Coordinates of C-alpha atoms in Angstrom, one line a residue:
M16 CA -0.1 0.4 0.0
L17 CA 1.3 3.5 -1.1
S18 CA 1.8 6.1 1.8
T19 CA 3.8 8.7 2.9
K20 CA 7.1 9.4 4.6
Y21 CA 4.5 11.0 7.9
C22 CA 2.4 8.4 8.1
K23 CA 4.7 5.9 10.0
K24 CA 5.5 9.3 12.5
T25 CA 1.7 9.9 13.1
D26 CA 0.8 9.4 17.2
R27 CA -2.5 6.9 16.6
D28 CA -3.0 8.4 20.3
N29 CA -2.4 12.2 19.4
P30 CA -2.6 12.9 15.7
L31 CA -3.1 16.1 14.1
P32 CA -2.0 18.3 17.6
E33 CA -2.1 21.5 16.9
Y34 CA -4.1 24.2 17.0
P35 CA -6.4 23.9 14.4
R36 CA -7.2 27.6 13.9
P37 CA -5.0 30.0 13.3
Q38 CA -6.9 32.7 12.5
F39 CA -8.6 33.1 15.7
V40 CA -6.8 31.7 18.5
R41 CA -8.7 31.3 22.1
D42 CA -6.5 30.3 25.1
S43 CA -8.7 27.5 25.8
Y44 CA -8.3 24.3 23.6
F45 CA -9.0 20.5 24.1
S46 CA -8.0 18.2 21.5
L47 CA -10.5 14.6 21.0
N48 CA -8.4 13.7 18.1
G49 CA -7.2 10.0 19.2
K50 CA -8.7 6.7 19.0
W51 CA -12.4 6.5 19.1
R52 CA -15.1 3.8 19.4
F53 CA -16.4 3.2 16.2
E54 CA -19.3 1.0 14.8
I55 CA -21.2 0.1 11.0
S56 CA -24.6 -0.5 10.9
K57 CA -27.5 -0.3 8.2
S58 CA -29.0 0.7 11.7
E59 CA -29.6 4.4 12.4
K60 CA -30.8 3.5 15.9
I61 CA -27.3 4.3 18.0
P62 CA -25.9 1.3 18.9
A63 CA -25.5 -0.6 22.3
K64 CA -22.6 -1.4 22.9
I65 CA -19.7 0.3 20.2
M66 CA -17.4 -2.2 20.1
G67 CA -14.5 -1.4 17.1
D68 CA -11.8 1.6 16.9
I69 CA -10.7 4.8 14.6
V70 CA -8.2 6.9 14.8
V71 CA -9.8 10.4 14.5
P72 CA -9.8 12.5 12.2
F73 CA -9.1 9.5 9.6
S74 CA -11.9 8.6 7.6
P75 CA -12.5 4.7 7.8
E76 CA -11.0 4.2 4.1
T77 CA -8.0 4.8 5.1
E78 CA -5.0 3.3 5.9
L79 CA -4.6 5.7 9.3
S80 CA -7.7 5.5 10.6
G81 CA -7.2 1.5 11.3
V82 CA -10.4 0.6 10.0
C83 CA -9.3 0.3 5.8
R84 CA -13.4 -0.3 5.3
K85 CA -15.0 1.1 1.9
I86 CA -19.0 2.8 3.3
M87 CA -21.5 2.7 1.9
P88 CA -24.6 4.5 1.2
D89 CA -27.0 2.4 3.3
E90 CA -24.8 2.7 6.1
F91 CA -24.1 4.7 9.1
M92 CA -21.5 5.3 11.0
Y93 CA -21.3 5.6 15.0
Y94 CA -18.6 6.8 16.7
K95 CA -18.4 7.1 20.6
K96 CA -15.9 9.6 23.0
S97 CA -15.2 9.3 26.2
F98 CA -13.9 12.5 28.0
V99 CA -13.0 14.4 30.8
L100 CA -12.6 18.4 30.9
P101 CA -9.5 19.1 32.5
H102 CA -9.9 21.1 35.7
G103 CA -11.2 25.0 35.3
F104 CA -11.7 24.0 31.7
N105 CA -15.2 25.8 31.6
K106 CA -15.4 29.2 31.4
G107 CA -19.0 29.8 31.2
R108 CA -19.6 28.1 27.7
V109 CA -17.9 25.0 26.2
F110 CA -18.5 24.1 23.0
I111 CA -17.9 21.7 20.7
N112 CA -15.6 22.2 17.3
F113 CA -15.9 20.3 13.8
G114 CA -13.2 20.7 11.4
A115 CA -15.3 18.0 8.7
V116 CA -17.3 15.4 8.7
D117 CA -18.8 13.7 5.4
Q118 CA -21.6 14.2 4.9
I119 CA -24.0 14.6 7.5
A120 CA -23.9 14.2 11.3
D121 CA -25.8 14.0 14.4
V122 CA -24.1 15.1 17.6
Y123 CA -25.7 13.3 21.1
L124 CA -23.7 14.0 24.1
N125 CA -24.4 11.9 27.5
E126 CA -27.5 10.4 25.7
K127 CA -29.1 14.2 24.5
F128 CA -29.0 15.3 20.9
V129 CA -27.2 18.4 20.4
G130 CA -27.2 19.2 17.1
S131 CA -26.9 18.3 13.2
H132 CA -24.9 19.3 10.4
T133 CA -25.1 18.6 6.6
G134 CA -22.0 19.1 4.4
G135 CA -18.9 17.2 4.2
Y136 CA -16.4 20.0 4.0
T137 CA -17.5 22.8 5.6
A138 CA -16.3 23.4 9.6
F139 CA -19.3 23.5 12.4
K140 CA -19.8 24.0 16.4
F141 CA -22.5 23.7 19.1
E142 CA -22.2 24.6 22.1
I143 CA -23.0 21.5 25.1
T144 CA -22.6 23.3 28.1
D145 CA -26.1 22.4 29.6
Y146 CA -25.8 19.0 28.2
L147 CA -21.9 18.3 30.2
N148 CA -21.3 16.5 33.1
G149 CA -20.3 18.6 36.5
E150 CA -16.6 19.0 36.5
D151 CA -14.7 15.5 37.0
K152 CA -17.2 13.4 35.7
L153 CA -17.0 11.0 32.4
N154 CA -18.7 12.2 29.3
S155 CA -20.2 10.0 27.2
L156 CA -20.0 11.9 23.2
I157 CA -21.2 9.6 20.0
V158 CA -21.8 11.2 15.8
R159 CA -23.8 9.5 14.0
V160 CA -22.7 9.6 10.3
R161 CA -24.4 9.0 7.5
D162 CA -21.9 9.6 3.6
Y163 CA -24.2 9.1 0.1
S164 CA -21.3 10.1 -1.4
D165 CA -21.7 10.4 -5.6
T166 CA -25.2 8.3 -5.0
K167 CA -27.0 11.9 -4.2
F168 CA -27.0 16.1 -4.7
Y169 CA -24.3 16.5 -1.7
S170 CA -21.4 18.2 -2.4
R171 CA -18.8 15.3 -2.6
G172 CA -16.2 16.8 -5.1
K173 CA -13.6 14.9 -6.8
Q174 CA -15.1 11.6 -4.6
K175 CA -16.7 8.8 -6.8
L176 CA -17.7 5.0 -4.9
K177 CA -16.6 3.6 -8.5
S178 CA -13.3 5.9 -8.5
G179 CA -11.2 6.0 -11.7
G180 CA -9.3 8.6 -13.8
I181 CA -9.7 11.9 -12.6
W182 CA -12.1 10.8 -9.9
Y183 CA -11.3 9.8 -6.5
T184 CA -11.7 7.0 -3.6
A185 CA -14.6 8.1 -1.7
Q186 CA -14.2 8.8 1.9
S187 CA -16.5 8.9 4.9
G188 CA -17.4 10.5 8.5
I189 CA -14.9 12.8 10.4
W190 CA -11.6 13.6 8.5
Q191 CA -10.8 17.2 9.8
S192 CA -10.2 18.3 13.9
V193 CA -12.7 17.7 16.6
W194 CA -11.8 19.9 19.5
L195 CA -13.5 21.2 22.6
E196 CA -13.2 25.1 23.8
S197 CA -14.9 26.8 26.8
T198 CA -15.7 31.1 26.8
P199 CA -17.2 33.4 29.2
V200 CA -21.1 33.2 28.8
K201 CA -20.2 36.7 27.3
Y202 CA -18.1 36.3 24.8
L203 CA -16.6 37.5 21.1
E204 CA -17.5 34.8 18.5
R205 CA -15.7 35.7 14.9
V206 CA -13.7 38.6 13.7
K207 CA -14.1 39.7 9.5
I208 CA -11.0 41.5 9.0
T209 CA -10.7 43.7 6.1
P210 CA -8.0 45.0 4.6
D211 CA -8.0 48.2 2.5
F212 CA -5.1 48.9 0.8
D213 CA -6.4 51.9 -0.7
R214 CA -7.3 53.5 2.7
A215 CA -4.2 52.5 4.1
C216 CA -6.3 50.6 6.9
V217 CA -8.1 47.8 8.2
N218 CA -11.9 47.1 9.3
F219 CA -12.9 44.7 12.4
E220 CA -16.3 43.7 11.8
Y221 CA -16.9 42.2 15.4
F222 CA -19.9 38.9 15.7
G223 CA -21.0 37.7 19.4
S224 CA -22.5 38.4 22.6
D225 CA -25.1 41.3 23.1
G226 CA -22.9 44.6 23.4
V227 CA -19.4 43.3 21.9
D228 CA -19.0 45.8 19.5
E229 CA -18.8 48.3 22.9
N230 CA -16.8 45.6 24.7
V231 CA -13.8 44.7 22.3
E232 CA -10.3 46.3 22.5
V233 CA -7.9 45.8 19.2
S234 CA -4.1 46.1 19.5
V235 CA -2.2 46.2 16.4
Y236 CA 1.3 44.7 16.4
D237 CA 4.5 45.0 13.8
G238 CA 6.1 42.3 15.0
D239 CA 6.3 42.8 19.0
K240 CA 5.8 46.4 18.6
L241 CA 2.5 47.7 19.5
I242 CA 1.5 49.9 17.0
A243 CA -2.2 50.4 17.3
K244 CA -4.6 50.2 20.5
T245 CA -8.0 51.3 20.1
K246 CA -12.0 50.4 20.2
E247 CA -12.9 51.8 17.3
H248 CA -13.8 49.9 14.3
T249 CA -11.1 50.9 11.9
V250 CA -7.3 51.0 12.7
Y251 CA -4.9 53.7 10.2
L252 CA -1.9 52.4 9.2
D253 CA 0.9 54.9 7.9
C254 CA 3.8 53.5 5.7
F255 CA 2.4 50.3 5.8
K256 CA 4.1 46.8 4.8
Q257 CA 2.4 45.3 1.9
W258 CA 1.6 41.2 2.1
S259 CA 3.3 40.0 -1.5
P260 CA 4.5 36.1 -2.2
E261 CA 7.7 38.4 -2.6
T262 CA 7.1 39.7 0.9
P263 CA 4.7 38.1 3.3
F264 CA 4.4 40.4 6.0
L265 CA 1.4 39.7 8.6
Y266 CA 0.5 42.4 11.3
N267 CA -0.5 40.2 14.4
V268 CA -3.6 41.8 16.7
E269 CA -5.0 40.7 20.2
F270 CA -9.1 41.3 20.6
N271 CA -9.5 41.7 24.3
A272 CA -13.6 41.0 25.1
F273 CA -15.7 40.0 28.0
G274 CA -12.0 39.2 29.9
E275 CA -10.8 37.1 27.4
T276 CA -7.8 38.1 25.2
I277 CA -8.0 35.8 21.3
K278 CA -5.0 36.4 19.0
S279 CA -5.2 36.9 15.1
Y280 CA -3.2 38.3 11.9
F281 CA -4.2 39.9 9.2
G282 CA -2.1 40.9 6.0
M283 CA -2.6 44.3 4.4
R284 CA -3.5 43.3 0.5
K285 CA -5.5 44.0 -2.2
F286 CA -6.7 42.3 -5.1
S287 CA -8.5 43.4 -8.4
V288 CA -8.7 43.1 -11.9
G289 CA -7.4 46.5 -14.0
K290 CA -6.3 47.4 -17.5
D291 CA -2.0 48.0 -17.3
D292 CA -0.1 50.4 -19.0
K293 CA -0.9 48.8 -22.6
G294 CA -4.9 48.4 -21.7
V295 CA -5.0 45.4 -21.7
W296 CA -7.2 43.9 -18.6
R297 CA -5.0 41.8 -16.0
L298 CA -5.0 40.7 -12.7
F299 CA -3.5 42.8 -10.1
L300 CA -2.4 42.7 -7.0
N301 CA -1.8 45.9 -4.3
D302 CA -2.6 48.3 -7.4
K303 CA -0.1 46.7 -9.9
P304 CA -0.6 43.9 -12.8
Y305 CA 0.8 40.9 -11.3
F306 CA 0.8 37.1 -12.9
H307 CA -1.0 34.4 -10.9
N308 CA 1.7 31.8 -11.6
G309 CA 0.7 28.5 -10.2
L310 CA -0.9 24.5 -10.3
L311 CA -4.0 22.8 -9.1
D312 CA -4.0 21.5 -6.0
Q313 CA -6.2 18.7 -5.3
G314 CA -5.2 17.7 -1.7
Y315 CA -4.7 14.1 -1.0
Y316 CA -2.6 11.6 -0.2
P317 CA -2.4 7.8 -0.6
D318 CA -2.3 7.2 3.7
G319 CA -5.4 9.8 4.7
L320 CA -7.1 10.5 1.3
L321 CA -8.5 14.2 2.3
T322 CA -6.9 14.1 5.7
P323 CA -3.2 15.3 5.9
P324 CA -0.8 12.6 7.5
S325 CA 0.5 15.3 9.4
N326 CA 0.7 19.0 8.9
Q327 CA 4.2 19.6 8.3
A328 CA 2.6 17.2 5.2
M329 CA 0.5 20.1 4.2
E330 CA 3.1 22.6 4.8
Q331 CA 6.1 20.6 2.8
D332 CA 3.9 20.6 -0.4
I333 CA 3.7 24.5 -0.5
L334 CA 7.5 24.8 0.7
F335 CA 7.5 22.7 -2.6
A336 CA 5.2 24.8 -4.7
K337 CA 6.9 28.4 -3.5
S338 CA 10.7 26.7 -3.8
A339 CA 10.2 25.8 -7.7
G340 CA 8.8 29.5 -8.2
F341 CA 5.2 29.0 -8.3
N342 CA 3.3 31.8 -6.4
M343 CA -0.1 30.5 -6.5
L344 CA -2.5 27.1 -5.7
R345 CA -5.5 26.6 -7.1
K346 CA -7.1 24.7 -4.2
H347 CA -9.5 22.2 -6.4
I348 CA -13.2 21.3 -5.0
K349 CA -11.3 21.1 -1.9
I350 CA -12.0 23.3 1.2
E351 CA -8.5 22.4 3.8
P352 CA -7.8 22.9 7.8
L353 CA -7.5 26.2 8.4
L354 CA -3.9 25.5 9.0
W355 CA -3.2 25.0 5.3
Y356 CA -4.2 28.8 4.5
H357 CA -2.0 29.5 7.2
Y358 CA 1.0 27.9 6.1
C359 CA -0.1 30.2 2.4
D360 CA -0.3 33.8 4.4
V361 CA 2.8 32.7 6.3
H362 CA 4.8 31.6 2.9
G363 CA 3.5 33.8 0.7
I364 CA 1.1 31.3 -1.8
I365 CA -1.4 33.1 -3.5
V366 CA -4.6 30.9 -3.5
W367 CA -7.5 30.2 -5.9
Q368 CA -10.5 29.1 -4.0
D369 CA -12.7 26.2 -6.0
M370 CA -16.5 25.7 -3.3
V371 CA -16.9 21.8 -3.5
N372 CA -19.5 20.3 -6.3
G373 CA -22.5 18.4 -5.7
G374 CA -25.7 18.0 -7.7
E375 CA -27.2 14.6 -8.7
K376 CA -25.4 12.6 -11.6
Y377 CA -23.2 14.0 -14.3
G378 CA -23.3 13.6 -17.9
L379 CA -22.5 15.3 -20.9
E380 CA -22.9 18.8 -19.8
T381 CA -19.5 18.3 -18.3
S382 CA -17.9 16.5 -20.9
V383 CA -18.7 16.2 -24.6
I384 CA -20.9 19.0 -25.6
P385 CA -18.7 21.5 -23.8
F386 CA -15.6 20.4 -26.1
V387 CA -18.0 20.9 -29.1
G388 CA -18.5 24.9 -28.3
I389 CA -22.2 24.5 -26.8
K390 CA -22.7 26.7 -23.7
L391 CA -25.8 25.6 -21.8
D392 CA -28.1 27.7 -19.8
D393 CA -28.1 27.0 -16.3
T394 CA -31.3 28.5 -15.0
N395 CA -33.2 25.4 -16.7
Y396 CA -31.7 22.9 -13.7
K397 CA -32.7 20.3 -16.1
N398 CA -29.3 21.3 -17.8
F399 CA -26.9 20.6 -15.1
N400 CA -29.1 17.4 -13.2
R401 CA -30.1 20.1 -10.7
E402 CA -33.2 20.2 -10.5
N403 CA -33.4 18.5 -6.4
E404 CA -34.4 22.5 -4.6
E405 CA -32.8 20.9 -1.2
G406 CA -30.0 20.6 -3.0
R407 CA -29.7 23.5 -4.5
S408 CA -30.5 25.4 -0.8
L409 CA -27.6 23.5 0.6
Y410 CA -24.7 25.1 -2.3
Y411 CA -26.2 28.3 -0.8
Q412 CA -26.1 27.7 2.7
E413 CA -22.2 26.1 2.4
L414 CA -21.2 28.7 0.0
E415 CA -21.8 31.3 3.0
E416 CA -20.1 28.9 5.4
T417 CA -17.3 28.8 3.2
V418 CA -17.2 32.7 2.5
N419 CA -16.9 33.4 6.1
H420 CA -14.5 30.2 7.2
L421 CA -12.3 31.5 4.8
Y422 CA -12.8 35.5 5.0
N423 CA -10.0 36.1 7.1
C424 CA -7.4 34.2 5.3
P425 CA -5.1 37.3 3.2
C426 CA -3.6 34.4 0.9
I427 CA -7.0 33.8 -1.0
A428 CA -7.3 36.3 -3.8
V429 CA -10.2 34.3 -6.1
W430 CA -13.1 32.4 -4.9
V431 CA -14.3 29.9 -7.6
P432 CA -18.2 28.6 -7.0
F433 CA -18.1 26.3 -9.9
N434 CA -16.0 24.1 -12.5
E435 CA -16.4 22.6 -15.8
G436 CA -20.6 22.7 -15.5
W437 CA -20.4 20.2 -12.5
G438 CA -23.4 20.8 -10.0
Q439 CA -23.6 24.1 -12.1
F440 CA -26.8 26.4 -11.2
D441 CA -28.1 30.4 -11.5
S442 CA -24.2 31.6 -12.2
Q443 CA -25.2 34.9 -12.7
K444 CA -26.9 35.2 -9.5
V445 CA -24.2 32.9 -7.6
Y446 CA -21.7 35.7 -8.9
R447 CA -23.9 38.9 -7.4
K448 CA -24.3 36.8 -4.1
L449 CA -20.8 36.4 -3.7
Q450 CA -19.9 40.1 -4.3
L451 CA -22.3 40.5 -1.5
M452 CA -20.3 38.0 1.0
D453 CA -16.9 39.7 -0.2
F454 CA -16.1 42.3 -2.1
S455 CA -12.1 42.5 -1.2
R456 CA -12.0 39.4 -4.1
I457 CA -12.3 37.8 -7.6
I458 CA -14.7 36.0 -9.0
D459 CA -14.4 32.9 -11.5
T460 CA -17.6 31.9 -11.8
T461 CA -18.2 28.8 -14.4
S462 CA -14.3 28.0 -14.5
G463 CA -13.9 26.0 -17.7
W464 CA -16.7 26.3 -19.6
H465 CA -20.7 27.5 -19.7
D466 CA -20.0 30.9 -19.0
M467 CA -23.0 33.1 -18.6
G468 CA -21.4 36.0 -18.3
S469 CA -21.5 37.1 -15.1
T470 CA -18.0 36.8 -13.7
D471 CA -14.8 38.7 -13.3
V472 CA -12.5 36.6 -15.5
I473 CA -12.2 35.0 -19.3
S474 CA -11.5 31.4 -17.7
K475 CA -10.6 28.5 -19.6
H476 CA -9.5 25.0 -19.4
I477 CA -7.4 23.7 -22.0
Y478 CA -6.0 20.7 -22.6
F479 CA -6.6 19.2 -26.1
T480 CA -6.6 22.2 -28.2
P481 CA -4.0 24.4 -29.1
I482 CA -3.5 27.1 -26.8
K483 CA -4.6 30.8 -28.2
V484 CA -5.4 33.9 -26.2
K485 CA -7.7 35.9 -27.0
S486 CA -8.1 39.2 -24.7
G487 CA -11.0 41.3 -24.2
D488 CA -13.0 42.7 -22.1
K489 CA -11.6 40.5 -18.7
P490 CA -8.9 39.1 -18.0
Y491 CA -7.6 36.0 -19.3
V492 CA -6.7 33.0 -17.1
L493 CA -5.8 29.1 -18.0
S494 CA -7.2 28.0 -15.1
E495 CA -6.5 24.5 -16.0
F496 CA -4.0 23.3 -18.8
G497 CA -1.2 20.6 -19.2
G498 CA -1.7 17.8 -16.9
L499 CA 1.7 16.2 -18.7
G500 CA 2.2 12.0 -17.2
L501 CA 4.9 10.0 -16.2
R502 CA 4.8 6.7 -14.6
I503 CA 7.1 6.4 -11.2
K504 CA 7.7 2.5 -10.7
E505 CA 7.0 1.5 -7.5
H506 CA 5.6 5.4 -6.6
T507 CA 1.7 4.8 -7.8
Y508 CA -1.1 3.6 -6.2
S509 CA -2.3 1.1 -9.1
D510 CA -1.5 -0.5 -12.1
K511 CA -4.1 2.5 -13.8
M512 CA -2.8 5.5 -15.1
F513 CA -4.5 8.6 -16.3
G514 CA -2.5 11.4 -17.7
Y515 CA -3.4 14.3 -20.6
K516 CA -0.4 12.7 -22.8
I517 CA 1.6 10.5 -21.3
F518 CA 5.6 10.5 -21.3
K519 CA 8.4 7.3 -20.5
S520 CA 11.0 9.6 -19.0
K521 CA 11.8 12.5 -16.5
E522 CA 14.2 13.5 -19.5
T523 CA 11.1 13.4 -22.1
L524 CA 8.7 14.9 -20.1
T525 CA 10.9 17.7 -18.8
K526 CA 11.9 18.5 -22.6
A527 CA 7.7 18.9 -23.0
Y528 CA 7.1 20.9 -20.2
E529 CA 10.4 23.3 -21.6
K530 CA 8.4 23.7 -24.6
L531 CA 5.0 24.1 -24.0
Y532 CA 6.0 27.1 -21.3
K533 CA 9.0 28.2 -23.7
N534 CA 6.5 28.5 -27.4
V535 CA 3.1 28.9 -26.1
I536 CA 2.5 30.2 -23.2
I537 CA 5.4 32.9 -22.2
P538 CA 4.8 34.7 -25.8
Q539 CA 1.2 34.9 -24.9
I540 CA 1.7 36.9 -21.9
K541 CA 2.0 39.8 -23.8
D542 CA -1.3 39.2 -25.8
G543 CA -2.9 39.0 -22.4
L544 CA -2.1 35.8 -20.7
S545 CA -2.9 36.7 -17.0
A546 CA -2.7 33.5 -15.2
T547 CA -2.0 30.1 -16.1
V548 CA -3.0 26.8 -13.3
Y549 CA -0.9 23.9 -14.7
T550 CA -2.1 20.5 -13.5
Q551 CA -1.2 19.0 -11.3
L552 CA 1.1 19.7 -7.9
T553 CA 1.0 16.3 -6.8
D554 CA -0.2 12.7 -8.8
V555 CA -3.8 11.6 -7.4
E556 CA -4.0 7.8 -7.6
E557 CA -4.6 6.9 -11.0
E558 CA -3.8 10.1 -12.2
L559 CA -0.3 10.5 -12.6
N560 CA 0.7 13.9 -13.7
G561 CA 1.8 15.2 -11.0
L562 CA 5.0 17.1 -10.7
M563 CA 5.4 14.8 -7.5
T564 CA 4.4 11.6 -7.0
Y565 CA 1.5 10.5 -4.8
D566 CA 3.5 9.9 -2.0
R567 CA 6.1 13.4 -2.5
E568 CA 8.7 11.3 -2.7
V569 CA 9.5 11.8 -6.2
V570 CA 9.9 15.2 -8.3
K571 CA 9.2 14.4 -11.4
I572 CA 10.8 17.3 -13.7
D573 CA 14.0 18.7 -13.2
I574 CA 14.1 21.2 -10.9
D575 CA 16.4 23.9 -12.2
K576 CA 14.5 23.7 -15.6
L577 CA 11.3 24.2 -13.6
K578 CA 13.0 27.2 -11.4
K579 CA 14.3 28.7 -14.4
I580 CA 10.9 28.9 -16.8
N581 CA 9.0 30.1 -13.5
E582 CA 11.2 33.2 -13.2
R583 CA 10.0 34.3 -16.6
L584 CA 6.8 34.2 -15.5
R585 CA 5.9 37.9 -14.5
L586 CA 4.4 41.1 -16.3

């Protein structure tokens, strides 16, 4: 079984122990990751005894979970964890946080129903104060999960029960960290941080208990140096330091509210579109044209699937992209743990963030039809198998949850609501909603095809036909291309192989990559090409077109030549 070097180092009793939310750090943290009891059943009735074991937060389909068992749509998963709160942990309220549970989770504490959440990729929490037993007493937590995978309209990303090609192994259940935190009875729930580059200030919007606006004092630091302390919602910064991939400077922030201190950070940057000095539409960073040179990043691992075997594994992927000369990653059809975005913030990687696709079974609208030049109307829900009203409503719920969850990550430059028509519907309406939720970022509404006109960029996926940039009234972005494949013996997931063009050696792959960039990509930057997303960062299962193998052990292209090419991808 293929695995990463991090797999054997994973502490099964305390996996992924790092504080999981760097963008909003409380001094209250009690991890529930580790060994839980686990049962699979076809009954929705909670079993009297839950006898098996699983390592949370790894899905039961993974090697790291210790289960290694495919979950079917007619099965329920039952997780059980017993815990005693540390002495003095409860400051007034206690919350349980789930980074992600795929797809439907029902939570019970001490035999009482706490709450339910639908959506396999978005974070959620419940207050459990009133359900806890007294201090120093044992608490029994049960989570019931059902995952329909790709058999219904729920969001499932690249997962498929019958995996193959560009579709990957389905995974289920708890797959991001679970932890407890405590707050005062009156508390600051979250903060919306909006840098205003042109006005040289940063704005803070507070959410929480009654009176939160009057009870929050914000302190802004340049390193350890205090540069502002106020109860105002806007802080002006004289001669501020900019955030960019070249200089990823972050200001530290402390919020003092209701007797507790919460730590965060922000970057002073501006993402926008505009015309360069030749009148060509470009992507802009900090009011200047800036070329986004990126990779498609699926975020899969052979031993953890959607869950990294360690947080170091996530960071190393980012550091590889950075060291190779890329300045952007397109996070493809997945929402990562918040630590991943933190690493991008710290190391200076721009992120294009995809929304996770759902909808009924995909057909010709996502495959043959776009390649013969047909554009379908996404307000006709039959065209994209989006007739289920509950599924469309759930998309909007997850859209809002995703934006709120990731809003304070300086690295995110572009939102991508739909990809290649997968579960697409009402894209013009979605674009307007997203603009209202977040005016500070660029929107690539329909990446690939079926562009209904409401988008900030011209977004093309080109693998098989010649790449010919046609600039227009928006920046032209090549949001997927490449896919040059190479099999590395003993570093593959299976005997099957998928790639858009197959090579037999590192040398021939490197030459093809050089030719593609030197003859096609670089010459067309002057014609309006404003961003590229090469497919892809790593191999994933049968898809062997990564710059690295699936286990991250082998770089399949000459790294020095790769760096030299990337040095030329600038405006």
